XYZ file of C-alpha atoms in Angstrom:
172
model
C -44.577 -0.649 8.112
C -42.517 -3.778 7.127
C -41.222 -3.964 3.785
C -40.065 -8.009 4.155
C -42.604 -9.124 1.755
C -40.806 -6.985 -0.990
C -39.154 -9.847 -3.012
C -35.113 -9.592 -3.435
C -35.023 -8.398 -7.194
C -31.534 -6.701 -7.295
C -28.415 -8.519 -7.044
C -25.672 -6.322 -5.050
C -22.306 -6.750 -6.458
C -18.851 -5.409 -5.131
C -16.959 -3.208 -7.795
C -13.753 -3.613 -5.954
C -13.255 -6.131 -2.982
C -10.247 -4.715 -1.698
C -11.499 -1.229 -0.913
C -14.859 -2.588 0.222
C -12.806 -4.659 2.705
C -10.780 -1.698 3.841
C -13.812 0.056 4.498
C -15.647 -3.087 5.926
C -12.448 -3.661 8.477
C -12.541 0.285 9.237
C -15.888 -0.124 10.683
C -16.886 -1.204 14.281
C -18.541 -5.153 14.751
C -21.914 -3.111 15.097
C -21.527 -1.303 12.016
C -20.123 -4.142 10.014
C -23.428 -6.074 10.789
C -25.633 -3.382 10.228
C -23.694 -2.738 6.676
C -24.166 -6.187 5.618
C -27.739 -6.583 6.959
C -28.405 -3.281 4.869
C -26.597 -4.468 1.402
C -28.093 -7.990 1.956
C -31.934 -7.106 2.959
C -32.528 -3.425 2.358
C -30.565 -2.667 -1.069
C -32.175 -6.227 -2.828
C -35.403 -5.315 -2.101
C -35.320 -1.480 -2.936
C -32.781 -0.866 -5.908
C -33.282 2.482 -7.504
C -36.182 2.878 -5.343
C -34.077 3.771 -2.430
C -34.413 7.487 -3.753
C -37.819 7.530 -3.049
C -37.360 6.671 0.356
C -35.035 7.592 3.580
C -32.980 5.073 2.066
C -31.102 6.638 -0.866
C -29.929 10.151 -2.701
C -29.755 10.505 -6.424
C -26.228 12.180 -6.930
C -26.587 12.538 -10.393
C -24.064 10.975 -13.262
C -25.691 7.414 -12.514
C -24.012 7.704 -8.804
C -26.219 7.240 -5.748
C -26.056 7.265 -2.181
C -27.469 4.273 -0.351
C -27.983 5.802 3.210
C -27.824 3.444 6.576
C -29.155 5.502 9.550
C -30.694 2.525 11.629
C -29.903 0.123 13.998
C -29.411 -3.404 13.285
C -32.400 -4.616 14.731
C -34.570 -1.798 12.965
C -33.580 -3.050 9.785
C -34.464 -6.894 10.519
C -37.844 -5.660 12.068
C -38.303 -3.644 8.810
C -36.756 -6.151 6.055
C -36.932 -9.642 7.784
C -39.166 -10.306 10.442
C -39.927 -9.463 14.449
C -38.379 -12.450 15.140
C -34.855 -11.699 13.511
C -35.039 -8.439 15.247
C -35.366 -10.010 18.486
C -32.670 -12.809 17.721
C -30.122 -9.317 17.969
C -28.134 -9.287 21.139
C -29.422 -6.900 23.593
C -26.251 -5.045 23.780
C -26.510 -3.935 20.118
C -30.201 -3.420 19.936
C -30.972 0.253 19.302
C -27.411 1.425 18.345
C -28.126 3.429 15.363
C -25.275 3.934 12.725
C -24.367 6.604 10.038
C -23.045 4.640 7.080
C -23.117 6.029 3.471
C -22.545 3.624 0.511
C -22.171 4.795 -3.004
C -23.188 2.489 -5.784
C -24.929 2.169 -9.211
C -27.300 0.256 -10.883
C -26.861 -1.419 -13.988
C -30.104 -2.683 -16.005
C -32.938 -3.861 -13.878
C -30.745 -6.157 -11.836
C -27.297 -5.483 -10.562
C -26.851 -2.763 -7.602
C -22.546 -2.175 -8.082
C -21.289 -1.087 -4.567
C -18.745 1.401 -5.411
C -17.406 2.590 -1.915
C -18.597 3.973 1.542
C -17.670 5.838 4.492
C -18.468 5.801 8.418
C -20.531 9.178 8.854
C -20.576 9.590 12.511
C -16.560 9.210 12.497
C -16.500 11.828 9.697
C -19.532 13.672 10.041
C -18.043 17.112 7.810
C -18.820 18.525 4.372
C -15.248 17.928 3.199
C -15.383 14.342 3.840
C -18.307 14.038 2.285
C -17.367 15.679 -1.309
C -13.994 13.517 -0.705
C -15.727 10.578 -0.873
C -18.538 11.387 -3.658
C -15.477 12.659 -5.658
C -13.784 9.042 -4.966
C -16.777 7.173 -5.801
C -17.198 9.430 -9.095
C -13.448 8.361 -10.141
C -14.406 4.752 -9.185
C -17.675 4.735 -11.520
C -15.588 6.406 -14.392
C -13.386 3.697 -14.248
C -15.744 0.781 -14.111
C -17.390 2.486 -17.155
C -14.111 2.637 -19.048
C -13.588 -0.623 -18.212
C -16.993 -2.145 -19.251
C -16.658 0.094 -22.779
C -13.482 -1.494 -22.917
C -14.976 -4.826 -22.782
C -17.563 -4.248 -25.019
C -15.025 -2.956 -28.001
C -13.064 -6.648 -27.043
C -15.993 -8.751 -27.553
C -16.929 -6.841 -30.602
C -13.434 -7.078 -32.141
C -13.508 -10.951 -31.054
C -17.217 -11.504 -32.577
C -16.248 -9.542 -36.049
C -12.665 -11.219 -36.168
C -14.548 -14.947 -35.788
C -17.206 -13.730 -38.267
C -14.297 -12.546 -40.810
C -12.469 -15.627 -40.308
C -15.988 -17.926 -40.794
C -16.625 -15.907 -43.957
C -12.687 -16.984 -44.950
C -13.259 -20.291 -44.499
C -16.741 -20.548 -46.367
C -14.459 -18.386 -49.405
C -12.120 -21.268 -49.329
C -14.686 -24.074 -49.653
C -16.062 -22.928 -52.783
C-alpha cells in the first residue's frame, strides 16, 4: 500500500538543533539517510496518526515515539514513489534500521522532534527507559519555555495597552 498520495500536512521542527545533530552524527550514513526520509516523508504525512500504525506509539503526557524500522528504499516506495525507491543505491537497499525518535505535536500542524536513539545499537530496556526520561525532560523544558514566552507576550501586551490608556488620558 502506498501512502505517497497523502499530503504533507505536518511541519517537522527540531527542538534542540545541537542535540539532534549529535544524534544524527552518531548514526551510520544509511541510518542518517533513513532517518531523514522518515522525518521528511513519513512524519509530515502521518503526524499524530503514527500511533494508529506501526510507525508510532503514544508514551503518555504528550510524548510520542516515532519508530523507523524499515529500509530507505521501503520508505521511498511507500511514501514517495517506486522510482525513488529504485534510485536508492543497490548496496543500501533492504538495509532495515531500528531508530526511535521522540516527539510531541503542537496544534494540528507541528511535529516537534525532541530526541532519538539507535535501538539496534542499544536494544535493552534500560537504554529505552533512559531515553524516554531524557525526552520527557526535554518536553517539560520546552513547555516551561513556551509558558514563559506566553507570559512575556501577555505582560508586553498589557504594558502597551496600559501605556496607550495613559496616553489617551493625557490627551483629554
